[in-house]
């Protein structure tokens, strides 16, 4: 074989290795153990109460769990307010493993990830954890609220309002279909599998009285199609209250009316058009293992598996473990692409050599 | 002299072997991107595959069923748009295709990779991925071509359709590199410059990534780049009926592919008016006016075609134009455009560190200064006439992006060959010939590093390491 070709091949290998290896070594983002990535951030649960901690469960992939970042937003001037994270094993009632505090300070709208660091947990791989958040001082709710991702596609998607709407009974149509039909609100598509209604609440404490949502088909009477009562653990201060129910498979373009029965103290939020509502559509089953690493949120220890906090957990994988994850997901593609990339580099080197030779010959041929 | 002979003559300065190596290197490089980009990770791929798939099943991309009031209760907007565009398409077929697409997207972890995609469970229409989005308003040529390919291959599975269309994209990518090489040869006699231009286009990561994305952007860039080449030949070699027919046919094809193809008309119109060619002097002003008129007629036909299919790229009112211009003037637009041209991943949900765009901007500024020097003072062996055509193409393409009001770097890709020629002329042109090999080596090295950064630390990392739960 032509020794120049061998030289080129070795040079290509080195060059391609350096051009791929250096960025991989120096310019890659760290990989979180688990992360809920969901933009835009649509709903938050309201100011973190002192007496009903807000929690989230998850299963770790790697050993060395050391930091949990939670997406928070400041709903009141934060001052020096601190938030405490309690990390437990297994479930909301599990053994306390770590505590960590953070003073988020003034967060940029619409909020930021706030890091809670603690002594690494050596054997965290494959193990389930549960963390809970609560304000550090006093019994008043924290100025901070945690962002929540509900498991569903958004349908009707009202923004937070500027009017207070009070009960004890609020009734209305779930979505304004006339606006949708006439293209005034083209994005507001009522999908199938209606599974939750989120209501903007300035103050809604379910332990203060019955908090119930009933749904009927438009024009329907008699027994409601779905009835949901919020549990006593739900105390919402400036957040979205989720009324979650078994999905209605044929909800696409169906018209529903709702009735909310609320405690006397409840103050919901609305716009000129009415109550600020969001609907969610979808199913939980039929998904891959990624979703199953999340165990849902908890409120005062009561688990709600149909939603998650926006958070990310960091453990301490070594490079080989991250490489194994990438290899597992990319499979043969990674090897094939690497080969193609090295070959392309080799061809570029051959090209440079060929042009150089051609030019040299041309110059030599000149009189 | 025939056109083939002219092309072969122009290539005489560089050996055929060099050309083959450039093409082979580009092909293999494009293959790396094609293989690594996971299914459905090209922007808008599900919609393009849906449309081409229906055409591949024997339906024509026109003559569908008009939408009636109340239809939205039957199907979602994207489904109705498909029924409206494609002839003889039953609701059942539309629904089945979208379900198959969603199943495949679920299987390939679309929702884990795309941060804004809400929730996979129970989604029944593509509107639950992006509301009211569709490819049905796009002009039909890409889907006729892609549909024919799918028909011949007998592809019935949505994923197989996607891969076949991606192979078409790989061919398109190589064809653009070929056009760049030919254009660069017409710009500069120095083979190092031609090689640098071709490598810049082939190794520009977001262009290489298009070798693995099934959408109509890949076809429009082929048509625009080859139109530019023919326009340059019209100016260099003179206007002949054959070249003119070829140029207008390429323009018409570009307009029938995507609105971003309209920029192809600019160099052709310039070529019609150009008086510098050897044979061109024989054409009277009247004939030239007629040729410009023919170009405008092709443009008008294109605009009528788009307007007739409610293409959202066509502004309907002056107010709409004003709003788009205001949008394009904003810093957010410029940043979005820059990041999606330089390197963005997972449906543009994630990007490279902003310092990368800054560094490339500095190189671009250097190239701009060098280009000014070349244009003002001239350099031996550099054809300023071809550079003028490249400038016109880039300006026209950028104007379309501004008028569209949507900041996506891929909309500038049809002008990438022209941009590469300008950049290389700016960076290498001012140097004495003996210094150019070293400069090309530096440029090539920089491209390899940039490509490595985008492919391995960007694309691979974002597609395979950073997943949302």
Short mmCIF file of N, CA and C in Angstrom, two decimals, chain B residues 354-465:
data_model
loop_
_atom_site.label_atom_id
_atom_site.label_comp_id
_atom_site.label_asym_id
_atom_site.label_seq_id
_atom_site.Cartn_x
_atom_site.Cartn_y
_atom_site.Cartn_z
N UNK B 354 -23.47 30.82 22.86
CA UNK B 354 -23.54 32.00 22.00
C UNK B 354 -22.15 32.44 21.54
N UNK B 355 -21.10 31.99 22.27
CA UNK B 355 -19.75 32.38 21.87
C UNK B 355 -19.39 31.81 20.50
N UNK B 356 -20.00 30.68 20.13
CA UNK B 356 -19.70 30.08 18.83
C UNK B 356 -20.18 31.01 17.71
N UNK B 357 -21.41 31.50 17.86
CA UNK B 357 -21.94 32.43 16.86
C UNK B 357 -21.08 33.69 16.82
N UNK B 358 -20.60 34.13 18.00
CA UNK B 358 -19.76 35.32 18.05
C UNK B 358 -18.46 35.11 17.29
N UNK B 359 -17.82 33.95 17.51
CA UNK B 359 -16.56 33.66 16.83
C UNK B 359 -16.76 33.60 15.32
N UNK B 360 -17.86 32.96 14.91
CA UNK B 360 -18.13 32.86 13.47
C UNK B 360 -18.45 34.24 12.88
N UNK B 361 -19.10 35.06 13.71
CA UNK B 361 -19.38 36.42 13.26
C UNK B 361 -18.09 37.19 12.99
N UNK B 362 -17.09 36.95 13.85
CA UNK B 362 -15.80 37.63 13.66
C UNK B 362 -15.14 37.18 12.36
N UNK B 363 -15.20 35.87 12.09
CA UNK B 363 -14.64 35.36 10.82
C UNK B 363 -15.41 35.95 9.65
N UNK B 364 -16.73 36.03 9.81
CA UNK B 364 -17.57 36.60 8.76
C UNK B 364 -17.21 38.06 8.48
N UNK B 365 -16.95 38.80 9.56
CA UNK B 365 -16.59 40.22 9.40
C UNK B 365 -15.25 40.33 8.65
N UNK B 366 -14.32 39.44 9.01
CA UNK B 366 -13.03 39.43 8.33
C UNK B 366 -13.22 39.14 6.84
N UNK B 367 -14.08 38.17 6.56
CA UNK B 367 -14.36 37.83 5.16
C UNK B 367 -15.00 39.02 4.44
N UNK B 368 -15.87 39.73 5.16
CA UNK B 368 -16.53 40.90 4.57
C UNK B 368 -15.52 41.97 4.17
N UNK B 369 -14.56 42.20 5.06
CA UNK B 369 -13.53 43.20 4.76
C UNK B 369 -12.69 42.78 3.55
N UNK B 370 -12.33 41.49 3.56
CA UNK B 370 -11.54 40.97 2.44
C UNK B 370 -12.31 41.06 1.13
N UNK B 371 -13.59 40.78 1.22
CA UNK B 371 -14.43 40.83 0.02
C UNK B 371 -14.49 42.26 -0.53
N UNK B 372 -14.60 43.22 0.38
CA UNK B 372 -14.62 44.63 -0.06
C UNK B 372 -13.33 44.94 -0.82
N UNK B 373 -12.20 44.47 -0.27
CA UNK B 373 -10.92 44.72 -0.92
C UNK B 373 -10.89 44.10 -2.31
N UNK B 374 -11.39 42.87 -2.41
CA UNK B 374 -11.39 42.18 -3.70
C UNK B 374 -12.29 42.90 -4.69
N UNK B 375 -13.44 43.34 -4.20
CA UNK B 375 -14.40 43.99 -5.11
C UNK B 375 -13.88 45.35 -5.57
N UNK B 376 -13.24 46.08 -4.65
CA UNK B 376 -12.79 47.44 -4.99
C UNK B 376 -11.53 47.38 -5.84
N UNK B 377 -10.57 46.60 -5.39
CA UNK B 377 -9.27 46.62 -6.08
C UNK B 377 -9.13 45.52 -7.13
N UNK B 378 -9.90 44.49 -6.96
CA UNK B 378 -9.77 43.36 -7.87
C UNK B 378 -8.55 42.53 -7.52
N UNK B 379 -8.59 41.28 -7.88
CA UNK B 379 -7.45 40.39 -7.66
C UNK B 379 -7.29 39.53 -8.90
N UNK B 380 -6.08 39.27 -9.24
CA UNK B 380 -5.85 38.48 -10.44
C UNK B 380 -6.49 37.11 -10.27
N UNK B 381 -7.23 36.74 -11.27
CA UNK B 381 -7.86 35.42 -11.25
C UNK B 381 -9.20 35.38 -10.57
N UNK B 382 -9.62 36.46 -9.93
CA UNK B 382 -10.94 36.47 -9.27
C UNK B 382 -11.92 37.24 -10.16
N UNK B 383 -13.01 36.58 -10.50
CA UNK B 383 -13.99 37.16 -11.41
C UNK B 383 -15.03 37.95 -10.60
N UNK B 384 -14.92 39.26 -10.67
CA UNK B 384 -15.81 40.10 -9.86
C UNK B 384 -17.26 40.02 -10.35
N UNK B 385 -17.42 39.69 -11.64
CA UNK B 385 -18.77 39.56 -12.19
C UNK B 385 -19.52 38.43 -11.46
N UNK B 386 -18.86 37.31 -11.28
CA UNK B 386 -19.50 36.19 -10.58
C UNK B 386 -19.79 36.56 -9.13
N UNK B 387 -18.87 37.32 -8.55
CA UNK B 387 -19.11 37.76 -7.16
C UNK B 387 -20.36 38.64 -7.10
N UNK B 388 -20.55 39.47 -8.13
CA UNK B 388 -21.74 40.33 -8.16
C UNK B 388 -23.01 39.47 -8.17
N UNK B 389 -22.98 38.40 -8.94
CA UNK B 389 -24.16 37.51 -8.98
C UNK B 389 -24.39 36.85 -7.62
N UNK B 390 -23.30 36.51 -6.97
CA UNK B 390 -23.42 35.89 -5.64
C UNK B 390 -24.02 36.89 -4.65
N UNK B 391 -23.56 38.13 -4.74
CA UNK B 391 -24.09 39.15 -3.82
C UNK B 391 -25.58 39.33 -4.05
N UNK B 392 -25.98 39.42 -5.31
CA UNK B 392 -27.41 39.60 -5.62
C UNK B 392 -28.22 38.43 -5.06
N UNK B 393 -27.70 37.22 -5.21
CA UNK B 393 -28.44 36.04 -4.71
C UNK B 393 -28.57 36.08 -3.19
N UNK B 394 -27.49 36.41 -2.51
CA UNK B 394 -27.54 36.43 -1.04
C UNK B 394 -28.49 37.53 -0.57
N UNK B 395 -28.41 38.69 -1.21
CA UNK B 395 -29.30 39.80 -0.79
C UNK B 395 -30.76 39.41 -1.04
N UNK B 396 -31.03 38.81 -2.20
CA UNK B 396 -32.41 38.42 -2.52
C UNK B 396 -32.92 37.38 -1.51
N UNK B 397 -32.05 36.42 -1.18
CA UNK B 397 -32.47 35.37 -0.23
C UNK B 397 -32.72 35.97 1.15
N UNK B 398 -31.83 36.86 1.56
CA UNK B 398 -32.00 37.50 2.88
C UNK B 398 -33.27 38.35 2.89
N UNK B 399 -33.55 39.02 1.76
CA UNK B 399 -34.76 39.83 1.69
C UNK B 399 -36.01 38.96 1.85
N UNK B 400 -35.96 37.76 1.28
CA UNK B 400 -37.11 36.85 1.42
C UNK B 400 -37.30 36.42 2.88
N UNK B 401 -36.18 36.18 3.55
CA UNK B 401 -36.27 35.78 4.97
C UNK B 401 -36.91 36.93 5.76
N UNK B 402 -36.48 38.15 5.46
CA UNK B 402 -37.04 39.31 6.16
C UNK B 402 -38.52 39.45 5.86
N UNK B 403 -38.88 39.32 4.57
CA UNK B 403 -40.28 39.47 4.19
C UNK B 403 -41.16 38.35 4.76
N UNK B 404 -40.57 37.19 4.92
CA UNK B 404 -41.31 36.07 5.50
C UNK B 404 -41.56 36.31 6.98
N UNK B 405 -40.63 37.00 7.62
CA UNK B 405 -40.81 37.32 9.04
C UNK B 405 -40.61 36.13 9.95
N UNK B 406 -40.00 35.07 9.43
CA UNK B 406 -39.74 33.88 10.26
C UNK B 406 -38.23 33.66 10.28
N UNK B 407 -37.68 33.65 11.48
CA UNK B 407 -36.23 33.57 11.62
C UNK B 407 -35.79 32.10 11.67
N UNK B 408 -35.55 31.52 10.53
CA UNK B 408 -35.02 30.15 10.49
C UNK B 408 -33.82 30.15 9.55
N UNK B 409 -32.69 29.71 10.07
CA UNK B 409 -31.46 29.73 9.28
C UNK B 409 -31.57 28.95 7.99
N UNK B 410 -32.42 27.92 7.98
CA UNK B 410 -32.50 27.08 6.78
C UNK B 410 -33.07 27.85 5.59
N UNK B 411 -33.75 28.95 5.84
CA UNK B 411 -34.29 29.73 4.73
C UNK B 411 -33.18 30.45 3.96
N UNK B 412 -31.99 30.55 4.55
CA UNK B 412 -30.88 31.18 3.83
C UNK B 412 -30.06 30.13 3.06
N UNK B 413 -30.32 28.86 3.33
CA UNK B 413 -29.50 27.79 2.72
C UNK B 413 -29.49 27.82 1.20
N UNK B 414 -30.59 28.20 0.52
CA UNK B 414 -30.50 28.25 -0.95
C UNK B 414 -29.40 29.18 -1.44
N UNK B 415 -29.03 30.16 -0.63
CA UNK B 415 -27.96 31.09 -1.04
C UNK B 415 -26.61 30.68 -0.45
N UNK B 416 -26.56 29.50 0.18
CA UNK B 416 -25.30 29.10 0.83
C UNK B 416 -24.12 29.00 -0.16
N UNK B 417 -24.33 28.44 -1.35
CA UNK B 417 -23.19 28.42 -2.29
C UNK B 417 -22.67 29.82 -2.59
N UNK B 418 -23.59 30.74 -2.82
CA UNK B 418 -23.17 32.13 -3.10
C UNK B 418 -22.46 32.71 -1.89
N UNK B 419 -23.00 32.44 -0.72
CA UNK B 419 -22.41 32.96 0.51
C UNK B 419 -21.01 32.37 0.72
N UNK B 420 -20.87 31.09 0.42
CA UNK B 420 -19.57 30.43 0.59
C UNK B 420 -18.55 31.01 -0.38
N UNK B 421 -18.98 31.25 -1.60
CA UNK B 421 -18.05 31.83 -2.59
C UNK B 421 -17.63 33.22 -2.13
N UNK B 422 -18.56 34.01 -1.64
CA UNK B 422 -18.23 35.35 -1.17
C UNK B 422 -17.28 35.28 0.03
N UNK B 423 -17.59 34.37 0.95
CA UNK B 423 -16.75 34.25 2.15
C UNK B 423 -15.33 33.82 1.79
N UNK B 424 -15.23 32.84 0.90
CA UNK B 424 -13.89 32.35 0.52
C UNK B 424 -13.16 33.39 -0.30
N UNK B 425 -13.89 34.10 -1.15
CA UNK B 425 -13.24 35.17 -1.92
C UNK B 425 -12.72 36.24 -0.97
N UNK B 426 -13.49 36.51 0.08
CA UNK B 426 -13.08 37.51 1.05
C UNK B 426 -11.90 37.07 1.90
N UNK B 427 -11.91 35.79 2.27
CA UNK B 427 -10.84 35.30 3.15
C UNK B 427 -9.57 34.95 2.38
N UNK B 428 -9.73 34.42 1.17
CA UNK B 428 -8.55 33.94 0.42
C UNK B 428 -8.14 34.88 -0.70
N UNK B 429 -9.12 35.60 -1.24
CA UNK B 429 -8.84 36.45 -2.40
C UNK B 429 -7.72 37.45 -2.18
N UNK B 430 -7.70 38.17 -1.07
CA UNK B 430 -6.66 39.19 -0.89
C UNK B 430 -5.26 38.60 -0.72
N UNK B 431 -5.17 37.30 -0.44
CA UNK B 431 -3.85 36.70 -0.19
C UNK B 431 -3.14 36.40 -1.51
N UNK B 432 -1.78 36.47 -1.51
CA UNK B 432 -1.07 36.01 -2.70
C UNK B 432 -1.29 34.51 -2.87
N UNK B 433 -1.23 34.02 -4.10
CA UNK B 433 -1.58 32.61 -4.38
C UNK B 433 -0.77 31.63 -3.55
N UNK B 434 0.50 31.96 -3.32
CA UNK B 434 1.35 30.99 -2.60
C UNK B 434 0.93 30.84 -1.14
N UNK B 435 0.21 31.84 -0.61
CA UNK B 435 -0.23 31.76 0.80
C UNK B 435 -1.57 31.03 0.94
N UNK B 436 -2.22 30.89 -0.17
CA UNK B 436 -3.59 30.36 -0.07
C UNK B 436 -3.67 28.92 0.45
N UNK B 437 -2.76 28.01 0.04
CA UNK B 437 -2.87 26.64 0.59
C UNK B 437 -2.88 26.61 2.11
N UNK B 438 -2.02 27.44 2.70
CA UNK B 438 -1.97 27.48 4.17
C UNK B 438 -3.29 28.03 4.72
N UNK B 439 -3.79 29.08 4.06
CA UNK B 439 -5.06 29.66 4.52
C UNK B 439 -6.20 28.66 4.37
N UNK B 440 -6.18 27.90 3.27
CA UNK B 440 -7.23 26.89 3.08
C UNK B 440 -7.10 25.81 4.15
N UNK B 441 -5.87 25.45 4.47
CA UNK B 441 -5.66 24.44 5.52
C UNK B 441 -6.23 24.94 6.85
N UNK B 442 -5.98 26.22 7.14
CA UNK B 442 -6.52 26.78 8.39
C UNK B 442 -8.04 26.80 8.37
N UNK B 443 -8.58 27.22 7.22
CA UNK B 443 -10.04 27.27 7.08
C UNK B 443 -10.63 25.87 7.22
N UNK B 444 -9.99 24.91 6.54
CA UNK B 444 -10.46 23.53 6.62
C UNK B 444 -10.39 22.99 8.04
N UNK B 445 -9.27 23.29 8.71
CA UNK B 445 -9.13 22.85 10.10
C UNK B 445 -10.21 23.45 10.98
N UNK B 446 -10.46 24.73 10.79
CA UNK B 446 -11.52 25.40 11.55
C UNK B 446 -12.87 24.78 11.29
N UNK B 447 -13.11 24.44 10.02
CA UNK B 447 -14.40 23.81 9.68
C UNK B 447 -14.55 22.45 10.35
N UNK B 448 -13.44 21.69 10.35
CA UNK B 448 -13.49 20.37 10.99
C UNK B 448 -13.80 20.50 12.48
N UNK B 449 -13.16 21.48 13.11
CA UNK B 449 -13.40 21.69 14.55
C UNK B 449 -14.86 22.12 14.78
N UNK B 450 -15.32 23.05 13.96
CA UNK B 450 -16.70 23.53 14.09
C UNK B 450 -17.68 22.38 13.86
N UNK B 451 -17.40 21.60 12.83
CA UNK B 451 -18.27 20.47 12.52
C UNK B 451 -18.27 19.45 13.66
N UNK B 452 -17.07 19.21 14.19
CA UNK B 452 -16.97 18.28 15.32
C UNK B 452 -17.75 18.78 16.52
N UNK B 453 -17.66 20.08 16.74
CA UNK B 453 -18.39 20.67 17.87
C UNK B 453 -19.89 20.50 17.69
N UNK B 454 -20.36 20.82 16.49
CA UNK B 454 -21.81 20.75 16.25
C UNK B 454 -22.30 19.31 16.25
N UNK B 455 -21.55 18.44 15.55
CA UNK B 455 -22.03 17.06 15.41
C UNK B 455 -21.95 16.29 16.73
N UNK B 456 -20.81 16.36 17.39
CA UNK B 456 -20.61 15.48 18.55
C UNK B 456 -21.03 16.12 19.86
N UNK B 457 -20.62 17.39 20.04
CA UNK B 457 -20.99 18.03 21.32
C UNK B 457 -22.38 18.63 21.25
N UNK B 458 -22.88 18.85 20.04
CA UNK B 458 -24.20 19.46 19.89
C UNK B 458 -25.26 18.44 19.54
N UNK B 459 -25.17 17.92 18.32
CA UNK B 459 -26.24 17.03 17.85
C UNK B 459 -26.31 15.74 18.66
N UNK B 460 -25.18 15.05 18.74
CA UNK B 460 -25.20 13.76 19.46
C UNK B 460 -25.62 13.96 20.91
N UNK B 461 -25.04 14.96 21.54
CA UNK B 461 -25.32 15.18 22.96
C UNK B 461 -26.79 15.50 23.19
N UNK B 462 -27.32 16.40 22.36
CA UNK B 462 -28.71 16.80 22.56
C UNK B 462 -29.70 15.72 22.14
N UNK B 463 -29.32 14.93 21.13
CA UNK B 463 -30.26 13.91 20.67
C UNK B 463 -30.21 12.64 21.51
N UNK B 464 -29.06 12.35 22.06
CA UNK B 464 -28.94 11.04 22.72
C UNK B 464 -28.60 11.09 24.21
N UNK B 465 -28.10 12.23 24.68
CA UNK B 465 -27.75 12.28 26.11
C UNK B 465 -28.79 13.05 26.91
#
